[in-house]
Amino acid sequence: MAATAAIEIEKRRGRNAALSIAAVVILLGLPLWWKTTETYRAWLPYSQISELDSLQLQLSVEVEVVFSRGTLSPEQQKKVPLSQTREQEHQVDAKNRLRYRYETKYRTATIMEEDALNQPTAQEADHALHMLSESACGSVVVYVVPESSSLLPADVKVYVGQWRTALLRATQLPSSGILKEVLSTLEPQVKQVIDTMSFSHQEIMGALSDRIRISQVSKENLVDSMRAIKSSPGYEITFSLLNPDPKSHSLHWDIEGAVQSYIQPLLNKLSPIANFSVDSQILYYAVLGVNPRFDSSVSAYTLNAASLAHVINPVEARLGSNAASSYPVLNFLLYVPEAHHSPLFIRDHKKKEVPTNAFHSPRWGGIMVYNVNNMYDPEAEFPVHININMAKVMGVFLAQLRLLLGVQKTHPPPGFVLQSPGSAGLADWELDRLLWSRSVENVATATTTITSLAQLLDQISNIVINDNIAQQVSSAVTSLQAATAELEAGNLAFALQYSPNITLNMSSGGVIRGPAGNNDCRIYVGNLPPDIRTKDVEDVFYKYGAIRDIDLKNRRGGPPFAFVEFEDPRDAEDAVYGRDGYDYDGYRLRVEFPRSGRGGGRGGAGAPRGRYGPPSRRSEYRVIVSGLPPSGSWQDLKDHMREAGDVCYADVFRDGTGVVEFVRKEDMTYAVRKLDNTKFRSHEGETAYIRVKVDGPRSPSYGRSRSRSRSRSRSRSNSRSRSYSPRRSRGSPRYSPRHSRSRSRT
């Protein structure tokens, strides 16, 4: 019995121990495991974000029409002041609607305004009216003057001044009758003035280009939007003087004085939009990188339009790095040709000389060629001291800067005269047009970014959302709602104040972190068509490398997006570089790394591709080049092989070999036939005869054909310069701007 009792006690003790352990696991271990393994997700305003998916914008403009003495009969004057409201609505697509509201107030001119309108010229009258009162930002004031007024020449119907005022000649107005007939006759003319001085529908559509089909935007406005640099809180402007022949030319330019006289007034006008910093530098022995052709008919060297595209990369490599700045950079280069290449003229597509002898590159900057051969006697002793005419130079750079910052050209109707902005560089009404476009662009970009972010977080449940990100998202949503409300109320200045707060700032301390994985191989694809299929996504990206997986998210009620995972992270980087902004069936694709990957770059989105690396689009039409000189770069090889056709990829290696890939098969065949055993010249002047042959059979999957032993040394830093060829580390003068430049802060 005692033994049985002992066994029972032992069993009971075992059960109690098991129950105790289970209780500890359930009551302590399970909560502890749950707490330590949970994914922290700060609260986000999903309900407010979902409302942003459908963009409904209303832009309100205040218009004031002032009748001067002699334009209305005494009976008609008794019925003013009065107000009218005109609205236009445009249903762009299912998710975007625009409404324009014009609130027009009619009144007669005051005594002081009549005195101002009695000035001898329209320009003086415009200045006098501005001194009386300053119109609100975004508003338009139209002064109606008698048909017999001497303010306007006989062939001028409308004079648009420097500020927000226009003078309109009253033609064919009924001298008698009710005021309604007068206003009805005047309305089309006033509308033309508003369309000239304020925003136009096509300009607003251009600002919405990231949210709508490209086919819905006019070609001219699409070109303008692609040329202008994207909205940013700040910009850096660099003026560079390129002197490739300092032994012949000793150049002096008063860049500080020129910036203060010509550029700074414009930047002061644009201060509500962004902050600007300006610097300058002189680069010696810096050449354009293309060989001009001598035209015996004009006894001058020429650069045709086709060769201008090859100028940017070689020159940009000498400009230095702005990696310390997160702001976009606009470059303006003044190039003085060597004595043996002077004079040098730029020709357009019609083979006519460009009057300014300059050209600009979208979202990059401009280059002007400044000839000095006629400023000294051919027998003069070298180096010749030359003072550069900064008025001529800055006139060109100022026009280019306006275009690159988004100040679009205005095409007024016949009979309109637009007063030059003068030393200010920008008229008030031109500034208003830019503010309208930038405000709408910021709102459109923010709604797309925030809604895409919310959809991404909804799909990936175990992604971490820090408090910093949640605060930024909430602040962006609040600022977005405030900016939209101010646009609707017609308060353009207040709407602009909220615009800088709309964009998300994904700092390194507040990135959205996802689960561990091979994020370098995974890319996000947004703004896809509603009827997109997995096969369609594959067709867009297959040529960049072997694809491991495509995860297409096509939820009801939201725009589709996808994640594409490659076998090789370099293929993913090539795909982002080559397909971001790609027009697919009228939709401009957004291709980027997920925020959880590429942590070395700004905002956790990965370091941007350097501008000096080889082009990354790939094809199967590939040739192998051997016999390259030691100083030969991928850019030299690319420029040399372009004689055969369109080159989409080029790279060089340590052993003096290189690889070039063409867009078309016939270009590859022509290169082997015509460029084999030809003389190759590097940027440092080294020459060699190269051999060109077709590469061997390649695997159907582009990504699998790469040799993993190849040294590509892609830096993950934020530096603007990225070395693809190990020999570039030698620091030749062409690729190491620090060796021969002087900088002066202005």
XYZ file of C-alpha atoms in Angstrom:
746
model
C 0.000 0.000 0.000
C 2.792 2.361 0.881
C 4.389 1.767 -2.497
C 1.104 2.449 -4.296
C 0.600 5.658 -2.316
C 4.098 6.777 -3.163
C 3.478 6.133 -6.834
C 0.246 8.162 -6.692
C 2.023 10.996 -4.957
C 4.735 10.922 -7.600
C 2.171 10.962 -10.417
C 0.326 13.830 -8.783
C 3.563 15.705 -8.397
C 4.339 15.134 -12.080
C 0.912 16.343 -13.175
C 1.236 19.430 -10.993
C 4.677 20.117 -12.390
C 3.384 19.753 -15.951
C 0.440 22.010 -15.188
C 2.775 24.553 -13.585
C 5.041 24.535 -16.606
C 2.051 24.866 -18.929
C 0.699 27.719 -16.832
C 4.054 29.503 -16.922
C 4.257 29.045 -20.691
C 0.684 30.230 -21.255
C 0.575 33.043 -18.708
C 4.143 34.308 -19.012
C 5.918 32.760 -21.972
C 3.187 33.276 -24.565
C 2.648 36.993 -23.766
C 6.403 37.481 -23.622
C 6.833 35.778 -27.010
C 3.942 37.776 -28.438
C 5.393 41.031 -27.177
C 8.953 40.367 -28.281
C 7.997 39.171 -31.767
C 5.287 41.686 -32.587
C 5.787 44.160 -35.430
C 5.481 47.744 -34.275
C 3.061 49.660 -36.481
C 2.284 53.226 -35.544
C -1.223 54.480 -36.279
C -1.886 56.003 -39.698
C -5.004 57.923 -40.843
C -6.113 55.278 -43.358
C -9.642 56.670 -43.716
C -8.338 60.106 -44.689
C -5.747 58.573 -47.005
C -8.393 56.523 -48.821
C -10.253 59.744 -49.629
C -7.153 61.054 -51.411
C -7.312 58.306 -54.025
C -9.899 60.385 -55.908
C -8.480 63.839 -56.557
C -11.054 66.602 -56.857
C -9.405 69.989 -57.169
C -11.043 73.380 -57.411
C -8.940 76.382 -58.412
C -10.475 79.775 -57.742
C -9.286 82.989 -59.407
C -10.294 86.502 -58.414
C -10.771 88.770 -61.440
C -11.420 92.489 -61.249
C -12.652 94.402 -64.319
C -12.344 98.173 -63.950
C -14.101 100.516 -66.404
C -12.295 103.790 -67.015
C -13.970 107.054 -67.979
C -15.598 106.927 -71.411
C -16.257 103.174 -71.597
C -19.742 103.081 -69.997
C -22.746 105.334 -70.391
C -24.051 107.173 -67.298
C -27.005 104.780 -67.153
C -24.714 101.742 -67.254
C -22.429 103.175 -64.564
C -25.333 103.242 -62.109
C -25.518 99.430 -62.172
C -21.945 98.816 -61.077
C -20.325 97.498 -58.957
C -21.588 93.974 -59.451
C -20.185 90.432 -59.386
C -20.431 87.363 -61.586
C -19.205 83.797 -61.148
C -18.184 81.510 -63.969
C -17.262 77.850 -63.509
C -15.661 75.223 -65.727
C -15.592 71.549 -64.827
C -13.394 68.873 -66.393
C -13.832 65.198 -65.553
C -10.324 64.060 -66.438
C -10.975 60.405 -65.628
C -12.747 58.302 -63.036
C -10.460 59.471 -60.221
C -9.482 62.998 -61.216
C -11.790 65.963 -61.579
C -10.915 69.633 -62.021
C -13.119 72.640 -61.451
C -12.137 76.219 -62.251
C -14.039 79.030 -60.568
C -13.666 82.625 -61.776
C -15.142 85.264 -59.470
C -15.325 88.497 -61.479
C -16.061 91.869 -59.915
C -16.983 94.856 -62.103
C -16.494 98.458 -60.961
C -15.575 101.914 -62.243
C -12.121 103.446 -61.846
C -11.332 105.709 -58.916
C -10.006 109.248 -59.345
C -6.425 108.136 -58.607
C -6.736 105.268 -61.088
C -7.991 107.711 -63.728
C -4.917 109.864 -63.102
C -2.695 106.805 -63.512
C -4.419 105.923 -66.792
C -3.664 109.423 -68.090
C 0.073 108.638 -68.275
C 1.624 109.044 -71.754
C 2.556 105.360 -72.197
C 1.086 102.027 -71.185
C 4.283 101.103 -69.344
C 4.113 104.245 -67.207
C 0.408 103.675 -66.567
C 1.118 100.104 -65.482
C 3.765 101.310 -63.027
C 1.503 104.037 -61.659
C -1.359 101.574 -61.115
C 1.000 99.211 -59.313
C 2.128 101.997 -56.981
C -1.503 102.679 -56.021
C -2.198 99.144 -54.810
C -0.681 95.686 -55.093
C -2.995 92.933 -56.263
C -3.274 89.671 -54.367
C -1.243 86.661 -55.461
C -3.110 84.741 -58.145
C -5.540 87.548 -58.998
C -5.974 89.432 -62.288
C -7.000 93.078 -62.745
C -8.209 94.258 -66.178
C -8.599 97.972 -66.881
C -10.962 98.689 -69.784
C -9.898 101.848 -71.636
C -11.829 103.657 -74.411
C -11.288 102.618 -77.998
C -9.862 106.064 -78.749
C -7.292 105.871 -75.910
C -3.744 106.828 -76.881
C -2.275 104.481 -74.269
C -2.298 101.581 -76.714
C -1.087 101.642 -80.323
C -3.770 101.194 -82.968
C -2.906 97.540 -83.607
C -2.772 96.581 -79.912
C -5.882 95.252 -78.196
C -4.414 94.248 -74.829
C -1.318 95.337 -72.936
C -0.125 92.980 -70.163
C 2.179 94.685 -67.680
C 4.912 93.501 -65.340
C 2.603 92.916 -62.418
C -0.982 91.571 -62.351
C -2.567 94.319 -64.407
C -3.711 94.419 -68.036
C -5.082 97.236 -70.199
C -7.882 96.213 -72.566
C -9.147 98.392 -75.399
C -12.959 98.564 -75.427
C -13.829 97.695 -79.016
C -17.336 97.171 -80.372
C -18.978 97.769 -77.000
C -22.624 98.911 -77.261
C -22.723 102.582 -76.270
C -26.347 102.301 -75.242
C -28.485 99.538 -73.862
C -28.333 97.421 -70.760
C -25.087 96.632 -68.961
C -25.623 92.903 -69.486
C -25.000 93.325 -73.231
C -21.752 95.181 -72.538
C -20.527 92.454 -70.195
C -21.542 89.754 -72.655
C -19.505 91.450 -75.400
C -16.573 91.971 -73.062
C -16.498 88.458 -71.557
C -14.581 86.657 -74.386
C -11.914 89.368 -74.367
C -11.523 89.193 -70.594
C -11.302 85.404 -70.827
C -8.374 85.724 -73.249
C -6.611 87.974 -70.754
C -7.208 85.489 -67.919
C -5.947 82.574 -70.002
C -2.778 84.554 -70.723
C -2.062 85.853 -67.215
C -3.370 82.933 -65.150
C -3.259 79.157 -65.531
C -4.598 77.264 -68.520
C -6.298 73.880 -68.451
C -3.474 72.209 -70.375
C -0.872 73.558 -67.935
C -2.796 72.052 -65.023
C -3.081 68.775 -66.938
C 0.692 68.845 -67.364
C 1.077 69.256 -63.597
C -1.102 66.139 -63.151
C 0.957 64.045 -65.584
C 1.956 61.579 -62.836
C -1.700 60.727 -62.156
C -3.247 60.649 -65.615
C -2.610 59.175 -69.039
C 0.114 60.905 -70.981
C -2.174 60.997 -74.022
C -4.444 63.411 -72.132
C -1.682 66.026 -71.912
C -0.905 68.190 -74.922
C 2.454 67.584 -76.546
C 3.697 71.093 -75.783
C 2.779 70.947 -72.101
C 4.192 67.439 -71.777
C 7.491 68.679 -73.203
C 7.441 71.620 -70.784
C 6.786 69.352 -67.790
C 9.563 66.958 -68.829
C 12.019 69.826 -69.380
C 11.421 71.587 -66.069
C 13.159 70.231 -63.003
C 10.884 68.635 -60.437
C 9.549 70.606 -57.499
C 11.996 70.704 -54.588
C 12.452 72.747 -51.378
C 15.794 73.930 -52.717
C 18.058 74.045 -55.757
C 21.771 74.460 -56.336
C 22.877 76.523 -59.322
C 26.441 76.177 -60.574
C 28.062 78.438 -63.167
C 31.204 76.983 -64.726
C 33.717 78.574 -67.072
C 35.449 75.945 -69.213
C 38.824 77.024 -70.530
C 40.305 74.118 -72.519
C 43.198 76.226 -73.810
C 44.654 78.324 -70.948
C 47.960 78.624 -72.820
C 46.187 80.718 -75.457
C 43.375 82.372 -73.493
C 43.530 84.052 -70.107
C 39.844 84.513 -69.350
C 38.229 86.834 -66.841
C 34.531 86.792 -65.985
C 32.818 88.908 -63.362
C 30.519 86.119 -62.259
C 29.734 87.584 -58.841
C 28.599 90.891 -60.269
C 26.672 89.170 -63.052
C 24.822 86.920 -60.614
C 23.847 89.901 -58.481
C 22.658 91.892 -61.494
C 20.895 89.251 -63.584
C 20.225 86.086 -61.583
C 19.611 87.230 -58.016
C 16.512 89.356 -58.854
C 14.891 86.279 -60.398
C 15.826 84.127 -57.406
C 14.389 86.750 -55.068
C 11.118 86.548 -56.991
C 11.144 82.768 -56.712
C 11.950 82.743 -52.992
C 8.363 81.690 -52.085
C 8.903 78.510 -54.093
C 12.330 77.304 -52.949
C 15.711 78.183 -51.510
C 18.574 78.708 -53.933
C 22.336 78.511 -53.533
C 24.685 79.734 -56.252
C 28.333 78.895 -56.784
C 30.850 79.230 -59.592
C 34.017 77.552 -60.757
C 36.662 77.716 -63.486
C 37.802 74.459 -65.077
C 41.018 74.364 -67.072
C 41.793 71.894 -69.850
C 38.127 70.886 -69.922
C 36.942 69.910 -73.394
C 33.490 69.085 -74.718
C 34.336 65.480 -75.524
C 33.150 65.650 -79.142
C 35.153 66.668 -82.174
C 33.606 69.588 -84.086
C 33.585 69.486 -87.869
C 35.151 72.162 -90.019
C 32.814 73.771 -92.547
C 34.877 75.338 -95.291
C 31.874 77.264 -96.628
C 31.810 79.447 -93.510
C 35.430 78.912 -92.409
C 34.279 77.760 -88.979
C 33.869 74.643 -86.871
C 30.351 73.386 -86.184
C 28.493 71.128 -83.772
C 25.291 69.656 -85.165
C 22.204 68.843 -83.122
C 22.889 65.093 -83.188
C 26.258 65.494 -81.459
C 24.985 67.708 -78.639
C 23.680 64.702 -76.701
C 27.257 63.393 -76.433
C 28.520 66.591 -74.813
C 26.809 66.278 -71.423
C 28.452 63.177 -69.913
C 32.116 64.043 -70.622
C 31.627 67.606 -69.392
C 29.606 66.575 -66.341
C 32.411 64.294 -65.212
C 34.551 67.396 -64.651
C 32.028 69.427 -62.706
C 32.650 67.876 -59.310
C 30.314 66.179 -56.869
C 27.403 67.692 -54.982
C 26.856 64.539 -52.956
C 26.727 66.550 -49.734
C 23.567 68.263 -50.940
C 20.161 66.644 -51.228
C 18.907 69.349 -53.594
C 18.829 69.108 -57.401
C 21.651 70.831 -59.256
C 21.324 73.049 -62.327
C 24.529 73.450 -64.320
C 25.293 76.382 -66.612
C 28.508 76.087 -68.584
C 30.311 78.748 -70.589
C 32.713 77.088 -73.009
C 35.454 79.038 -74.766
C 36.798 76.911 -77.671
C 40.472 76.231 -78.194
C 42.269 78.524 -80.600
C 42.564 75.764 -83.205
C 38.801 75.054 -83.008
C 37.640 78.659 -83.285
C 35.182 79.921 -84.187
C 32.755 77.185 -83.100
C 29.027 77.384 -83.861
C 26.075 75.208 -82.854
C 23.613 74.186 -85.559
C 20.032 73.029 -85.072
C 18.198 70.129 -86.744
C 17.713 72.251 -89.856
C 21.487 72.842 -90.037
C 21.021 76.522 -89.240
C 23.223 78.316 -86.751
C 21.598 78.834 -83.345
C 21.494 82.618 -82.706
C 22.483 82.274 -79.043
C 25.130 79.618 -79.809
C 23.776 77.680 -76.825
C 21.556 74.727 -75.963
C 19.947 73.318 -72.825
C 19.377 69.795 -71.558
C 16.084 68.993 -69.742
C 16.399 68.957 -65.940
C 20.178 69.366 -66.161
C 21.188 72.828 -67.335
C 22.613 74.656 -70.324
C 25.834 75.131 -72.280
C 26.866 78.227 -74.217
C 29.782 78.414 -76.650
C 31.571 81.762 -76.451
C 33.913 82.547 -79.343
C 36.814 84.909 -78.656
C 38.848 84.563 -81.859
C 37.662 87.970 -83.125
C 38.705 89.729 -79.904
C 42.425 89.708 -80.594
C 44.878 89.888 -83.464
C 46.053 86.508 -84.819
C 49.624 87.689 -84.293
C 48.989 88.596 -80.642
C 51.224 87.194 -77.940
C 49.699 84.292 -76.012
C 48.060 83.977 -73.603
C 45.645 86.704 -74.607
C 43.756 88.417 -71.770
C 40.034 88.439 -72.526
C 37.159 89.972 -70.567
C 33.921 88.099 -71.150
C 30.768 90.082 -71.929
C 28.626 88.928 -68.996
C 25.508 90.765 -70.201
C 25.450 88.613 -73.321
C 26.161 85.414 -71.392
C 23.693 86.004 -68.582
C 20.916 86.867 -71.014
C 21.193 83.330 -72.392
C 21.570 81.635 -69.004
C 18.629 83.593 -67.575
C 16.343 82.399 -70.378
C 17.497 78.802 -69.849
C 17.037 79.059 -66.083
C 13.454 80.255 -66.516
C 12.619 77.250 -68.696
C 14.307 74.744 -66.398
C 12.481 76.107 -63.344
C 9.132 75.702 -65.089
C 8.406 79.248 -66.308
C 6.701 78.232 -69.521
C 6.614 80.268 -72.685
C 3.421 82.247 -73.163
C 1.727 82.313 -76.553
C -0.662 85.284 -76.424
C -3.445 85.805 -78.971
C -2.974 88.312 -81.822
C -3.147 91.915 -80.676
C -1.580 91.209 -77.254
C 1.611 92.902 -76.081
C 3.476 91.430 -73.096
C 5.705 93.847 -71.228
C 9.206 92.513 -70.559
C 9.806 91.757 -66.863
C 12.958 93.862 -67.019
C 15.593 93.494 -64.321
C 13.227 91.434 -62.147
C 13.571 88.539 -64.569
C 9.987 87.444 -63.951
C 6.641 89.226 -64.103
C 4.229 88.827 -61.189
C 1.644 87.099 -63.357
C 4.329 84.699 -64.651
C 5.144 83.866 -61.047
C 1.450 83.192 -60.401
C 1.265 80.779 -63.336
C 4.256 78.918 -61.941
C 2.745 78.841 -58.444
C -0.511 77.378 -59.760
C 1.348 74.606 -61.576
C 3.722 73.844 -58.697
C 0.917 73.759 -56.124
C -1.129 71.338 -58.231
C 1.972 69.240 -58.960
C 2.769 68.976 -55.245
C -0.798 67.970 -54.419
C -0.903 65.374 -57.202
C 2.476 63.891 -56.287
C 1.593 63.772 -52.598
C -1.742 62.017 -53.148
C -0.077 59.396 -55.343
C 2.762 58.831 -52.869
C 0.570 58.630 -49.779
C -2.074 56.341 -51.294
C 0.607 54.039 -52.732
C 2.306 53.928 -49.334
C -0.964 53.046 -47.603
C -1.645 50.240 -50.090
C 1.871 48.901 -49.608
C 1.507 48.854 -45.822
C -1.881 47.180 -46.126
C -0.403 44.386 -48.246
C 2.669 43.742 -46.079
C 1.326 43.174 -42.584
C 4.686 42.573 -40.872
C 6.357 45.775 -42.010
C 7.517 48.141 -39.266
C 6.059 51.671 -39.125
C 8.056 53.984 -36.878
C 6.482 56.895 -35.011
C 8.574 59.265 -37.104
C 7.045 57.959 -40.331
C 3.539 58.014 -38.874
C 4.041 61.626 -37.834
C 5.298 62.561 -41.294
C 2.381 60.828 -42.995
C -0.165 62.514 -40.718
C 1.513 65.881 -41.228
C 1.554 65.363 -44.995
C -2.145 64.455 -45.046
C -3.008 67.524 -42.965
C -0.912 69.822 -45.163
C -2.431 68.264 -48.265
C -5.959 68.925 -47.038
C -5.019 72.490 -46.100
C -3.393 73.180 -49.484
C -6.443 71.824 -51.309
C -8.751 74.012 -49.230
C -6.658 77.128 -49.889
C -6.646 76.458 -53.638
C -10.410 76.139 -53.523
C -10.650 79.449 -51.680
C -8.352 81.160 -54.181
C -5.608 81.811 -51.616
C -2.663 80.863 -53.799
C -0.053 82.300 -51.439
C -1.399 80.317 -48.476
C -1.719 77.150 -50.577
C 1.938 77.471 -51.486
C 2.924 77.733 -47.814
C 1.598 74.228 -47.225
C 3.222 72.751 -50.333
C 6.709 72.198 -48.839
C 5.117 70.240 -45.975
C 3.298 67.819 -48.265
C 6.244 65.713 -49.363
C 7.462 62.894 -47.153
C 11.017 63.093 -45.832
C 12.149 59.514 -45.295
C 15.249 60.168 -43.219
C 17.615 57.421 -42.244
C 16.251 57.458 -38.713
C 12.670 56.979 -39.789
C 12.630 54.581 -42.680
C 9.934 51.987 -43.058
C 11.577 48.664 -42.355
C 10.287 45.386 -43.649
C 11.113 41.780 -42.893
C 14.595 40.585 -43.652
C 15.109 39.321 -47.185
C 16.857 39.927 -50.475
C 15.365 43.397 -50.961
C 18.112 44.445 -53.371
C 16.535 42.134 -55.947
C 12.948 43.318 -55.408
C 11.412 46.399 -57.048
C 8.072 48.140 -56.726
C 6.047 48.946 -59.864
C 3.177 51.419 -59.525
C 0.707 53.353 -61.692
C -0.166 50.253 -63.715
C -3.192 50.083 -66.055
C -6.349 48.553 -64.519
C -6.332 45.609 -66.949
C -2.675 44.687 -66.409
C -1.740 40.993 -66.229
C 1.266 39.201 -64.782
C 2.406 38.315 -68.292
C 2.295 42.003 -69.256
C 4.533 42.909 -66.309
C 6.946 40.181 -67.323
C 7.066 41.520 -70.884
C 8.102 44.938 -69.548
C 10.978 43.660 -67.388
C 12.199 40.351 -68.831
C 15.011 41.909 -70.865
C 16.711 43.260 -67.726
C 17.491 39.822 -66.326
C 16.182 36.547 -64.935
C 12.975 37.170 -62.980
C 12.420 35.078 -59.855
C 8.868 36.149 -59.002
C 6.135 38.646 -59.952
C 3.559 39.533 -57.300
C 0.747 41.514 -58.956
C -1.659 43.255 -56.566
C -4.891 44.018 -58.406
C -7.367 44.738 -55.634
C -10.850 45.965 -56.275
C -11.234 49.645 -55.446
C -7.562 50.551 -55.799
C -5.013 50.951 -58.601
C -2.929 47.838 -59.302
C 0.732 47.613 -58.415
C 3.327 44.858 -58.474
C 6.540 43.613 -56.926
C 9.094 42.138 -59.321
C 11.965 40.102 -57.890
C 15.087 39.443 -59.957
C 17.801 36.844 -59.470
C 20.523 39.507 -59.499
C 20.369 42.849 -57.630
C 22.200 44.512 -60.530
C 19.344 43.521 -62.818
C 16.898 45.123 -60.390
C 18.931 48.333 -60.393
C 19.008 48.333 -64.188
C 15.229 47.854 -64.292
C 14.621 50.800 -61.952
C 16.913 53.013 -63.995
C 15.464 51.946 -67.327
C 11.748 51.689 -66.605
C 10.967 54.452 -64.090
C 8.778 56.926 -65.991
C 8.282 54.480 -68.882
C 5.098 55.082 -70.894
C 3.093 51.856 -70.875
C -0.215 52.107 -72.719
C -0.580 55.753 -71.700
C 0.420 55.176 -68.050
C 3.744 56.500 -66.771
C 5.141 53.686 -64.630
C 6.634 54.364 -61.200
C 9.489 51.908 -60.669
C 11.562 52.098 -57.503
C 13.038 49.994 -54.765
C 10.703 49.283 -51.839
C 11.380 51.484 -48.854
C 12.570 48.463 -46.919
C 15.473 47.900 -49.291
C 18.482 49.775 -50.622
C 19.094 51.375 -47.302
C 22.235 53.154 -48.297
C 20.475 55.886 -50.184
C 18.314 58.824 -49.360
C 15.217 57.936 -47.462
C 15.992 54.235 -47.443
C 15.164 54.018 -51.108
C 18.694 53.218 -52.195
C 21.473 55.256 -53.617
C 20.579 56.816 -56.926
C 22.413 55.601 -59.975
C 25.486 57.649 -60.729
C 25.403 59.743 -63.856
C 28.793 58.601 -65.071
C 28.289 54.827 -65.153
C 27.614 52.955 -68.374
C 24.074 52.935 -69.728
C 22.186 50.024 -68.262
C 19.645 48.924 -70.820
C 20.661 45.530 -72.270
C 20.059 43.638 -75.484
C 21.213 40.444 -77.166
C 23.045 42.232 -80.007
C 26.476 42.267 -78.402
C 30.030 42.708 -79.672
C 33.372 42.219 -77.947
C 36.020 44.915 -78.441
C 39.730 44.274 -77.831
C 42.876 46.380 -78.048
C 41.576 49.386 -76.102
C 44.215 51.813 -74.740
C 44.638 51.978 -70.923
C 42.897 55.369 -70.646
C 39.873 54.306 -72.701
C 36.610 54.695 -70.791
C 33.168 53.250 -71.371
C 32.031 56.678 -72.595
C 34.846 56.785 -75.158
C 33.895 53.313 -76.352
C 30.224 54.210 -76.523
C 30.920 57.378 -78.531
C 33.156 55.471 -80.934
C 30.633 52.687 -81.543
C 27.737 55.104 -82.037
C 28.932 55.517 -85.594
C 27.310 52.142 -86.260
C 23.957 52.842 -84.593
C 22.130 53.137 -81.267
C 24.239 51.819 -78.374
C 22.280 50.748 -75.302
C 25.162 49.404 -73.181
C 28.940 49.770 -73.029
C 31.592 48.743 -70.518
C 35.385 48.349 -70.401
C 37.652 46.030 -68.394
C 41.195 45.977 -67.039
C 42.608 43.774 -69.768
C 41.872 46.322 -72.512
C 38.690 44.652 -73.688
C 35.165 45.982 -73.719
C 31.611 45.023 -74.486
C 29.056 46.983 -76.504
C 25.399 46.146 -77.031
C 23.198 47.643 -79.746
C 19.468 48.190 -79.957
C 19.169 46.602 -83.404
C 20.820 43.601 -84.994
C 21.691 45.490 -88.176
C 23.639 48.041 -86.107
C 25.673 45.215 -84.557
C 26.392 43.739 -87.986
C 27.405 47.145 -89.348
C 29.746 47.717 -86.384
C 31.612 44.467 -87.029
C 31.912 45.250 -90.727
C 32.874 48.932 -90.539
C 34.514 49.496 -87.135
C 36.735 46.435 -86.912
C 40.425 47.406 -87.093
C 39.622 51.130 -86.848
C 41.514 53.812 -84.954
C 40.143 54.425 -81.443
C 40.924 57.594 -79.490
C 40.470 57.937 -75.723
C 39.545 61.114 -73.883
C 43.221 61.527 -72.888
C 44.401 61.349 -76.488
C 45.720 57.773 -76.507
C 45.052 55.954 -79.774
C 44.944 52.300 -80.726
C 43.509 50.078 -83.426
C 40.701 47.966 -82.001
C 39.175 44.677 -83.073
C 35.403 44.162 -83.038
C 33.702 40.776 -83.203
C 30.283 39.373 -82.403
C 29.971 37.802 -78.971
C 29.294 34.056 -78.758
C 25.795 32.543 -78.302
C 24.004 33.907 -75.279
C 21.572 32.320 -72.918
C 17.924 33.201 -73.570
C 17.783 34.711 -70.088
C 19.855 37.849 -70.114
C 20.612 37.747 -66.416
C 22.162 34.254 -66.492
C 24.691 35.209 -69.153
C 26.686 37.550 -66.946
C 29.979 36.357 -65.621
C 30.047 36.705 -61.868
C 33.811 37.127 -61.925
C 33.518 40.496 -63.632
C 34.622 43.454 -61.532
C 31.910 46.099 -61.698
C 32.679 47.886 -58.381
C 29.334 49.630 -58.039
C 29.535 51.950 -55.100
C 26.538 52.115 -52.782
C 27.397 55.602 -51.619
C 25.541 58.791 -52.447
C 28.363 60.098 -54.594
C 27.338 61.427 -57.980
C 30.312 59.714 -59.575
C 30.256 55.941 -59.816
C 33.202 53.997 -61.165
C 32.412 51.165 -63.519
C 35.955 50.757 -64.730
C 38.747 50.186 -62.198
C 41.147 52.225 -64.282
C 39.177 55.361 -63.569
C 40.584 55.332 -60.048
C 43.844 56.646 -61.489
C 42.341 60.108 -61.337
C 43.036 61.416 -64.801
C 42.384 65.144 -65.254
C 39.219 64.430 -67.220
C 37.576 62.477 -64.432
C 39.106 64.170 -61.399
C 37.876 67.760 -61.350
C 39.685 68.590 -58.115
C 43.044 68.689 -59.904
C 42.395 71.769 -61.996
C 39.634 73.999 -60.867
C 39.089 77.030 -58.703
C 35.824 77.630 -56.886
C 34.353 80.871 -55.637
C 31.200 81.087 -53.576
C 28.854 83.881 -54.654
